Tab-separated table of N, CA and C in Angstrom:
chain	number	residue	atom	x	y	z
A	235	MET	N	-9.669	23.490	4.012
A	235	MET	CA	-11.064	24.196	4.057
A	235	MET	C	-11.206	24.543	2.408
A	236	SER	N	-12.328	24.321	2.196
A	236	SER	CA	-13.159	25.101	1.039
A	236	SER	C	-13.174	26.609	0.890
A	237	ASP	N	-13.161	27.365	-0.138
A	237	ASP	CA	-13.333	28.622	-0.415
A	237	ASP	C	-14.588	29.242	0.204
A	238	ILE	N	-14.561	30.220	1.219
A	238	ILE	CA	-15.821	30.718	1.730
A	238	ILE	C	-16.878	31.179	0.540
A	239	LYS	N	-16.157	31.770	-0.454
A	239	LYS	CA	-17.037	32.168	-1.592
A	239	LYS	C	-17.946	30.920	-2.332
A	240	GLU	N	-17.036	29.636	-2.281
A	240	GLU	CA	-17.436	28.544	-2.959
A	240	GLU	C	-18.654	28.354	-2.147
A	241	ILE	N	-18.388	28.170	-0.822
A	241	ILE	CA	-19.304	27.655	0.181
A	241	ILE	C	-20.562	28.564	0.156
A	242	LEU	N	-20.789	29.615	0.281
A	242	LEU	CA	-21.662	30.612	0.133
A	242	LEU	C	-22.346	30.363	-1.208
A	243	ASP	N	-21.553	30.348	-2.394
A	243	ASP	CA	-22.340	30.116	-3.628
A	243	ASP	C	-23.156	29.090	-3.832
A	244	LYS	N	-22.957	28.020	-3.126
A	244	LYS	CA	-23.594	26.622	-2.837
A	244	LYS	C	-24.645	26.402	-1.821
A	245	THR	N	-24.661	27.618	-1.342
A	245	THR	CA	-25.550	27.446	-0.082
A	245	THR	C	-27.157	28.182	-0.317
A	246	LYS	N	-28.255	27.267	-0.243
A	246	LYS	CA	-29.229	27.752	-0.313
A	246	LYS	C	-30.186	27.802	1.301
A	247	LYS	N	-29.703	26.999	2.204
A	247	LYS	CA	-30.436	27.065	3.611
A	247	LYS	C	-29.383	27.039	4.431
A	248	ILE	N	-30.118	27.860	5.359
A	248	ILE	CA	-28.898	28.074	6.811
A	248	ILE	C	-29.893	28.155	7.870
A	249	ALA	N	-29.072	27.460	8.526
A	249	ALA	CA	-30.128	27.003	9.955
A	249	ALA	C	-29.339	27.728	11.260
A	250	ILE	N	-29.873	28.364	11.903
A	250	ILE	CA	-29.243	29.254	12.983
A	250	ILE	C	-29.350	28.748	14.545
A	251	VAL	N	-28.295	28.373	15.105
A	251	VAL	CA	-28.383	28.065	16.547
A	251	VAL	C	-28.256	29.107	17.078
A	252	GLY	N	-29.548	29.547	18.022
A	252	GLY	CA	-29.382	30.674	18.797
A	252	GLY	C	-30.235	32.119	18.216
A	253	LEU	N	-30.857	31.715	17.099
A	253	LEU	CA	-31.386	32.837	16.637
A	253	LEU	C	-32.313	33.775	17.327
A	254	SER	N	-31.953	34.879	17.831
A	254	SER	CA	-32.933	35.424	18.754
A	254	SER	C	-34.042	36.119	18.234
A	255	PRO	N	-35.233	36.286	18.599
A	255	PRO	CA	-36.059	36.980	18.381
A	255	PRO	C	-36.197	38.641	18.313
A	256	ASP	N	-35.302	39.036	19.596
A	256	ASP	CA	-34.767	40.491	19.755
A	256	ASP	C	-33.964	41.080	18.650
A	257	ILE	N	-34.702	41.822	17.905
A	257	ILE	CA	-34.082	42.545	16.751
A	257	ILE	C	-32.770	43.507	17.176
A	258	LYS	N	-32.238	43.731	18.419
A	258	LYS	CA	-31.233	44.337	18.730
A	258	LYS	C	-30.114	43.324	18.915
A	259	LYS	N	-30.164	41.671	18.903
A	259	LYS	CA	-29.230	41.111	18.898
A	259	LYS	C	-28.465	40.899	17.804
A	260	ASP	N	-27.322	40.408	17.348
A	260	ASP	CA	-26.394	40.202	16.068
A	260	ASP	C	-27.224	39.019	15.665
A	261	SER	N	-27.414	37.982	16.526
A	261	SER	CA	-28.157	36.416	15.860
A	261	SER	C	-29.268	37.137	14.772
A	262	ASN	N	-29.962	37.980	15.354
A	262	ASN	CA	-31.187	38.413	14.661
A	262	ASN	C	-30.975	39.269	13.528
A	263	GLU	N	-30.076	40.289	13.536
A	263	GLU	CA	-29.418	41.021	12.403
A	263	GLU	C	-28.757	40.158	11.421
A	264	VAL	N	-28.042	39.636	11.497
A	264	VAL	CA	-27.353	38.277	10.886
A	264	VAL	C	-28.407	37.405	10.201
A	265	GLY	N	-29.671	37.241	10.664
A	265	GLY	CA	-30.480	36.285	9.926
A	265	GLY	C	-31.205	37.067	9.243
A	266	ARG	N	-31.615	38.220	9.431
A	266	ARG	CA	-32.270	39.456	8.729
A	266	ARG	C	-31.563	39.515	7.794
A	267	TYR	N	-30.243	39.794	7.834
A	267	TYR	CA	-29.426	40.140	6.511
A	267	TYR	C	-29.449	39.175	5.562
A	268	LEU	N	-29.482	37.564	5.839
A	268	LEU	CA	-29.170	36.316	5.060
A	268	LEU	C	-30.323	36.123	4.508
A	269	GLN	N	-31.373	36.364	4.946
A	269	GLN	CA	-33.061	36.492	4.353
A	269	GLN	C	-33.189	37.271	3.359
A	270	GLN	N	-32.639	38.606	3.707
A	270	GLN	CA	-32.833	39.525	2.513
A	270	GLN	C	-31.981	39.258	1.406
A	271	LYS	N	-30.980	38.361	1.449
A	271	LYS	CA	-29.778	38.148	0.501
A	271	LYS	C	-30.572	36.785	-0.221
A	272	GLY	N	-31.527	36.240	0.151
A	272	GLY	CA	-32.519	35.277	-0.688
A	272	GLY	C	-31.873	33.846	-0.052
A	273	PHE	N	-31.152	33.794	1.129
A	273	PHE	CA	-31.064	32.574	2.086
A	273	PHE	C	-32.274	32.023	2.492
A	274	LYS	N	-32.787	30.911	2.523
A	274	LYS	CA	-33.694	30.161	3.219
A	274	LYS	C	-33.015	30.087	4.836
A	275	ILE	N	-34.068	30.829	5.952
A	275	ILE	CA	-33.460	30.898	7.035
A	275	ILE	C	-34.050	29.865	8.121
A	276	ILE	N	-33.366	28.907	8.910
A	276	ILE	CA	-34.189	28.128	9.766
A	276	ILE	C	-33.575	28.240	11.284
A	277	PRO	N	-34.588	29.321	11.908
A	277	PRO	CA	-34.312	29.503	13.812
A	277	PRO	C	-34.344	28.274	14.413
A	278	ILE	N	-33.308	28.052	15.284
A	278	ILE	CA	-33.417	27.075	16.211
A	278	ILE	C	-33.032	27.995	17.389
A	279	TYR	N	-34.324	27.732	18.369
A	279	TYR	CA	-34.472	28.790	19.604
A	279	TYR	C	-35.185	28.129	20.452
A	280	PRO	N	-34.930	28.036	22.288
A	280	PRO	CA	-35.550	27.338	22.640
A	280	PRO	C	-37.154	27.785	22.862
A	281	LYS	N	-37.411	28.835	22.511
A	281	LYS	CA	-38.775	29.589	22.729
A	281	LYS	C	-39.180	30.338	21.348
A	282	GLU	N	-40.332	30.543	21.383
A	282	GLU	CA	-41.164	31.306	20.200
A	282	GLU	C	-41.585	30.188	19.310
A	283	ASP	N	-42.505	30.634	18.330
A	283	ASP	CA	-42.577	29.862	17.353
A	283	ASP	C	-42.413	30.039	16.096
A	284	LYS	N	-42.347	31.503	16.019
A	284	LYS	CA	-41.615	32.136	14.941
A	284	LYS	C	-40.545	33.079	15.190
A	285	ILE	N	-39.591	33.320	14.301
A	285	ILE	CA	-38.782	34.431	14.261
A	285	ILE	C	-38.603	34.591	12.701
A	286	LEU	N	-38.683	35.831	12.302
A	286	LEU	CA	-38.502	36.666	11.299
A	286	LEU	C	-39.250	35.652	10.122
A	287	GLY	N	-40.392	35.350	10.637
A	287	GLY	CA	-41.536	34.524	9.902
A	287	GLY	C	-41.168	33.431	9.680
A	288	GLU	N	-40.129	32.956	10.135
A	288	GLU	CA	-40.197	31.344	9.884
A	288	GLU	C	-40.069	29.947	11.278
A	289	LYS	N	-40.655	29.510	10.819
A	289	LYS	CA	-41.027	28.212	11.540
A	289	LYS	C	-39.413	27.814	12.819
A	290	VAL	N	-39.948	28.093	13.970
A	290	VAL	CA	-38.913	27.835	14.716
A	290	VAL	C	-38.396	26.210	15.350
A	291	TYR	N	-37.437	25.822	14.965
A	291	TYR	CA	-37.111	24.434	15.800
A	291	TYR	C	-36.612	24.678	17.193
A	292	ARG	N	-36.896	23.608	17.882
A	292	ARG	CA	-36.162	23.697	19.187
A	292	ARG	C	-34.936	22.676	19.452
A	293	ASP	N	-34.325	22.110	18.293
A	293	ASP	CA	-33.241	21.163	18.345
A	293	ASP	C	-32.615	21.019	17.155
A	294	VAL	N	-31.510	20.663	17.117
A	294	VAL	CA	-30.519	20.695	16.022
A	294	VAL	C	-31.206	19.508	14.937
A	295	LYS	N	-30.843	18.208	15.770
A	295	LYS	CA	-30.960	17.179	15.042
A	295	LYS	C	-32.544	17.156	14.159
A	296	MET	N	-33.514	17.843	14.678
A	296	MET	CA	-34.723	18.181	14.125
A	296	MET	C	-34.717	18.793	12.842
A	297	VAL	N	-33.893	19.880	12.817
A	297	VAL	CA	-33.799	20.727	11.843
A	297	VAL	C	-32.987	19.903	10.862
A	298	LEU	N	-31.750	19.267	11.178
A	298	LEU	CA	-31.295	18.630	9.705
A	298	LEU	C	-31.910	17.338	9.397
A	299	GLU	N	-32.554	16.807	10.185
A	299	GLU	CA	-33.793	15.722	9.471
A	299	GLU	C	-34.827	16.254	8.789
A	300	ASN	N	-35.200	17.330	9.013
A	300	ASN	CA	-36.497	17.850	8.342
A	300	ASN	C	-36.374	19.156	7.308
A	301	GLU	N	-35.163	19.796	7.510
A	301	GLU	CA	-35.012	20.785	6.604
A	301	GLU	C	-33.436	20.342	5.829
A	302	ASN	N	-32.860	19.925	6.112
A	302	ASN	CA	-31.626	19.385	5.488
A	302	ASN	C	-30.689	20.674	5.108
A	303	PRO	N	-30.438	21.757	6.022
A	303	PRO	CA	-29.592	23.191	5.759
A	303	PRO	C	-28.064	22.639	5.079
A	304	ASP	N	-27.844	23.525	4.529
A	304	ASP	CA	-26.310	23.665	3.894
A	304	ASP	C	-25.113	23.782	4.957
A	305	ILE	N	-25.619	24.842	5.780
A	305	ILE	CA	-24.946	25.728	6.910
A	305	ILE	C	-25.526	25.650	8.002
A	306	LEU	N	-24.692	25.159	9.038
A	306	LEU	CA	-25.315	25.198	10.437
A	306	LEU	C	-24.603	26.426	11.285
A	307	VAL	N	-25.370	27.691	11.256
A	307	VAL	CA	-24.527	28.790	12.038
A	307	VAL	C	-24.929	28.714	13.551
A	308	ILE	N	-23.674	28.852	14.157
A	308	ILE	CA	-23.677	28.696	15.915
A	308	ILE	C	-23.605	30.201	16.219
A	309	PHE	N	-24.800	30.524	16.906
A	309	PHE	CA	-24.392	31.940	17.985
A	309	PHE	C	-24.712	31.311	19.336
A	310	ARG	N	-23.799	30.459	19.843
A	310	ARG	CA	-24.044	29.841	21.208
A	310	ARG	C	-22.511	30.512	21.976
A	311	LYS	N	-22.163	29.892	23.223
A	311	LYS	CA	-21.170	30.562	23.653
A	311	LYS	C	-20.110	29.120	23.007
A	312	THR	N	-18.796	29.175	23.162
A	312	THR	CA	-17.776	28.169	22.789
A	312	THR	C	-17.867	26.705	23.423
A	313	GLN	N	-18.638	26.993	24.684
A	313	GLN	CA	-18.529	25.849	25.946
A	313	GLN	C	-19.460	25.012	25.020
A	314	ALA	N	-20.782	25.501	24.556
A	314	ALA	CA	-21.853	24.545	23.966
A	314	ALA	C	-21.627	23.811	22.746
A	315	CYS	N	-20.698	24.458	22.104
A	315	CYS	CA	-20.272	23.838	20.631
A	315	CYS	C	-19.770	22.434	20.604
A	316	GLU	N	-19.448	21.711	21.876
A	316	GLU	CA	-19.102	20.277	21.585
A	316	GLU	C	-20.625	19.466	21.363
A	317	GLU	N	-21.274	20.046	22.752
A	317	GLU	CA	-22.693	19.495	22.622
A	317	GLU	C	-23.438	19.696	21.525
A	318	ILE	N	-23.354	21.096	20.466
A	318	ILE	CA	-24.116	20.717	19.311
A	318	ILE	C	-23.345	20.019	18.618
A	319	ALA	N	-22.136	19.809	18.488
A	319	ALA	CA	-21.556	19.296	17.630
A	319	ALA	C	-22.009	17.612	17.633
A	320	SER	N	-21.900	17.113	19.017
A	320	SER	CA	-22.618	15.840	19.131
A	320	SER	C	-24.079	15.691	18.646
A	321	GLU	N	-25.107	16.726	19.226
A	321	GLU	CA	-26.067	16.345	18.343
A	321	GLU	C	-26.144	16.554	16.844
A	322	VAL	N	-25.432	16.972	15.931
A	322	VAL	CA	-25.230	16.992	14.408
A	322	VAL	C	-24.803	15.666	14.144
A	323	LEU	N	-23.785	15.228	14.811
A	323	LEU	CA	-23.340	13.752	14.573
A	323	LEU	C	-24.164	12.473	14.969
A	324	ASN	N	-25.270	12.826	15.884
A	324	ASN	CA	-26.514	12.081	15.980
A	324	ASN	C	-27.430	12.099	14.974
A	325	ALA	N	-27.412	13.046	14.325
A	325	ALA	CA	-28.547	13.362	13.147
A	325	ALA	C	-28.105	12.272	11.854
A	326	LYS	N	-29.317	11.995	11.030
A	326	LYS	CA	-29.009	11.103	9.955
A	326	LYS	C	-28.470	11.934	8.707
A	327	VAL	N	-28.775	12.985	9.030
A	327	VAL	CA	-28.546	14.087	7.901
A	327	VAL	C	-27.286	15.014	8.455
A	328	LEU	N	-26.317	15.018	7.849
A	328	LEU	CA	-25.197	16.206	8.357
A	328	LEU	C	-25.308	17.522	7.244
A	329	PRO	N	-24.905	18.508	8.035
A	329	PRO	CA	-24.862	19.708	7.306
A	329	PRO	C	-23.372	19.765	6.661
A	330	LYS	N	-23.156	20.501	5.617
A	330	LYS	CA	-22.007	20.584	4.881
A	330	LYS	C	-21.126	21.298	5.551
A	331	VAL	N	-21.694	22.142	6.273
A	331	VAL	CA	-20.859	23.271	7.037
A	331	VAL	C	-21.250	23.737	8.269
A	332	PHE	N	-20.063	23.621	9.296
A	332	PHE	CA	-20.743	24.010	10.758
A	332	PHE	C	-19.650	25.220	11.098
A	333	TRP	N	-20.457	26.170	10.869
A	333	TRP	CA	-20.140	27.729	11.043
A	333	TRP	C	-20.032	28.302	12.221
A	334	MET	N	-18.831	28.536	13.106
A	334	MET	CA	-19.128	29.305	14.613
A	334	MET	C	-18.744	30.446	14.405
A	335	GLN	N	-19.659	31.487	14.696
A	335	GLN	CA	-19.583	33.267	14.329
A	335	GLN	C	-18.276	33.698	14.913
A	336	LEU	N	-18.010	34.790	15.005
A	336	LEU	CA	-17.042	35.690	15.378
A	336	LEU	C	-16.872	35.347	17.071
A	337	GLY	N	-15.932	35.354	16.914
A	337	GLY	CA	-15.444	34.936	18.731
A	337	GLY	C	-15.552	33.549	19.284
A	338	ILE	N	-16.371	32.813	18.453
A	338	ILE	CA	-16.427	31.332	18.797
A	338	ILE	C	-15.347	30.420	18.208
A	339	SER	N	-14.774	29.878	18.924
A	339	SER	CA	-13.824	28.581	18.074
A	339	SER	C	-13.748	27.008	19.150
A	340	ASN	N	-13.717	26.044	18.961
A	340	ASN	CA	-13.885	24.806	19.598
A	340	ASN	C	-12.830	23.937	19.078
A	341	ALA	N	-11.592	23.539	19.253
A	341	ALA	CA	-10.915	22.523	18.542
A	341	ALA	C	-11.734	21.180	18.637
A	342	ASN	N	-12.322	20.800	19.967
A	342	ASN	CA	-12.742	19.462	20.046
A	342	ASN	C	-13.906	19.619	19.179
A	343	ALA	N	-14.688	20.140	18.927
A	343	ALA	CA	-16.152	20.529	18.081
A	343	ALA	C	-15.642	20.175	16.628
A	344	LYS	N	-14.500	21.203	16.305
A	344	LYS	CA	-13.832	20.648	15.161
A	344	LYS	C	-13.323	19.573	14.690
A	345	ASP	N	-12.595	19.125	15.649
A	345	ASP	CA	-12.031	17.688	15.353
A	345	ASP	C	-13.048	16.762	15.290
A	346	MET	N	-14.206	16.519	15.957
A	346	MET	CA	-15.359	15.928	16.008
A	346	MET	C	-16.065	15.786	14.586
A	347	LEU	N	-16.303	17.270	14.136
A	347	LEU	CA	-17.008	17.153	12.811
A	347	LEU	C	-16.123	16.843	11.732
A	348	GLU	N	-14.909	17.344	11.540
A	348	GLU	CA	-14.087	17.185	10.197
A	348	GLU	C	-14.156	15.747	9.976
A	349	SER	N	-13.847	14.785	11.240
A	349	SER	CA	-13.859	13.574	11.344
A	349	SER	C	-15.049	12.732	10.539
A	350	ARG	N	-16.238	13.646	10.459
A	350	ARG	CA	-17.202	12.791	9.899
A	350	ARG	C	-17.004	13.684	8.200
A	351	GLY	N	-16.517	14.522	8.042
A	351	GLY	CA	-16.757	14.932	6.761
A	351	GLY	C	-17.465	16.508	6.768
A	352	VAL	N	-17.611	16.810	8.066
A	352	VAL	CA	-18.362	18.235	7.987
A	352	VAL	C	-17.305	19.643	7.905
A	353	GLU	N	-17.239	20.122	7.102
A	353	GLU	CA	-16.427	21.442	7.001
A	353	GLU	C	-16.694	22.525	8.295
A	354	VAL	N	-15.807	22.794	8.928
A	354	VAL	CA	-15.909	23.638	9.883
A	354	VAL	C	-15.334	25.212	9.701
A	355	ILE	N	-15.896	25.856	9.874
A	355	ILE	CA	-15.413	27.439	9.814
A	355	ILE	C	-15.814	28.090	11.107
A	356	GLU	N	-14.455	28.680	11.769
A	356	GLU	CA	-14.401	29.339	13.241
A	356	GLU	C	-14.002	30.566	13.318
A	357	ASN	N	-14.586	31.052	14.099
A	357	ASN	CA	-14.483	32.744	14.614
A	357	ASN	C	-14.407	33.840	13.487
A	358	LYS	N	-15.428	33.452	12.454
A	358	LYS	CA	-15.725	34.110	11.549
A	358	LYS	C	-17.439	34.556	11.372
A	359	CYS	N	-17.737	35.860	11.094
A	359	CYS	CA	-19.008	35.965	10.982
A	359	CYS	C	-19.532	35.812	9.704
A	360	ILE	N	-20.632	35.289	9.453
A	360	ILE	CA	-20.985	34.841	7.945
A	360	ILE	C	-21.729	36.144	7.338
A	361	LYS	N	-22.563	37.042	8.317
A	361	LYS	CA	-22.558	38.163	7.326
A	361	LYS	C	-21.531	39.175	7.188
A	362	ILE	N	-20.291	39.341	7.466
A	362	ILE	CA	-19.527	40.031	7.185
A	362	ILE	C	-18.344	39.165	6.138
A	363	GLU	N	-18.389	38.141	5.882
A	363	GLU	CA	-17.712	37.098	5.147
A	363	GLU	C	-18.641	37.417	3.625
A	364	TYR	N	-19.815	37.366	3.790
A	364	TYR	CA	-20.733	37.401	2.777
A	364	TYR	C	-20.561	38.931	2.067
A	365	GLN	N	-20.553	39.903	3.079
A	365	GLN	CA	-20.291	41.337	2.403
A	365	GLN	C	-18.887	41.310	1.613
A	366	LYS	N	-18.085	40.726	2.236
A	366	LYS	CA	-16.903	40.528	1.789
A	366	LYS	C	-16.645	40.414	0.521
A	367	LEU	N	-17.601	39.400	-0.321
A	367	LEU	CA	-17.490	38.963	-1.545
A	367	LEU	C	-18.230	40.122	-2.523
A	368	GLY	N	-18.776	41.098	-1.880
A	368	GLY	CA	-19.295	42.113	-2.833
A	368	GLY	C	-20.809	41.679	-3.438
A	369	GLU	N	-21.370	40.491	-2.752
A	369	GLU	CA	-22.687	40.028	-3.691
A	369	GLU	C	-23.625	41.172	-2.834
């Protein structure tokens, strides 16, 4: 696995699966933080047209093919990760990194993605990891 600092240093666009419009939710707080740090945030959420001022996509495949994000951050239950990994692998463009937030890990999804060259980070909060770098 690559160094997290190296990954984040090379990252410009971050798509967030499950980015809630509710400012009290962790996904919204993390998205807002990353946006404030200069990253382009791409929300993926079943409802809403805009979250954090950004166009909302309904599915992963559309985001990958239209926005080409560096990292796909997952704020969904562990069980949903395999389905999301399948969506990723059905897209023409793959993200460099599939990042499962703190408390989320899925060995099957990890194996599926790594077999196609997608780096997988599990059970880590992207905001906390970025803060650790002192950025």
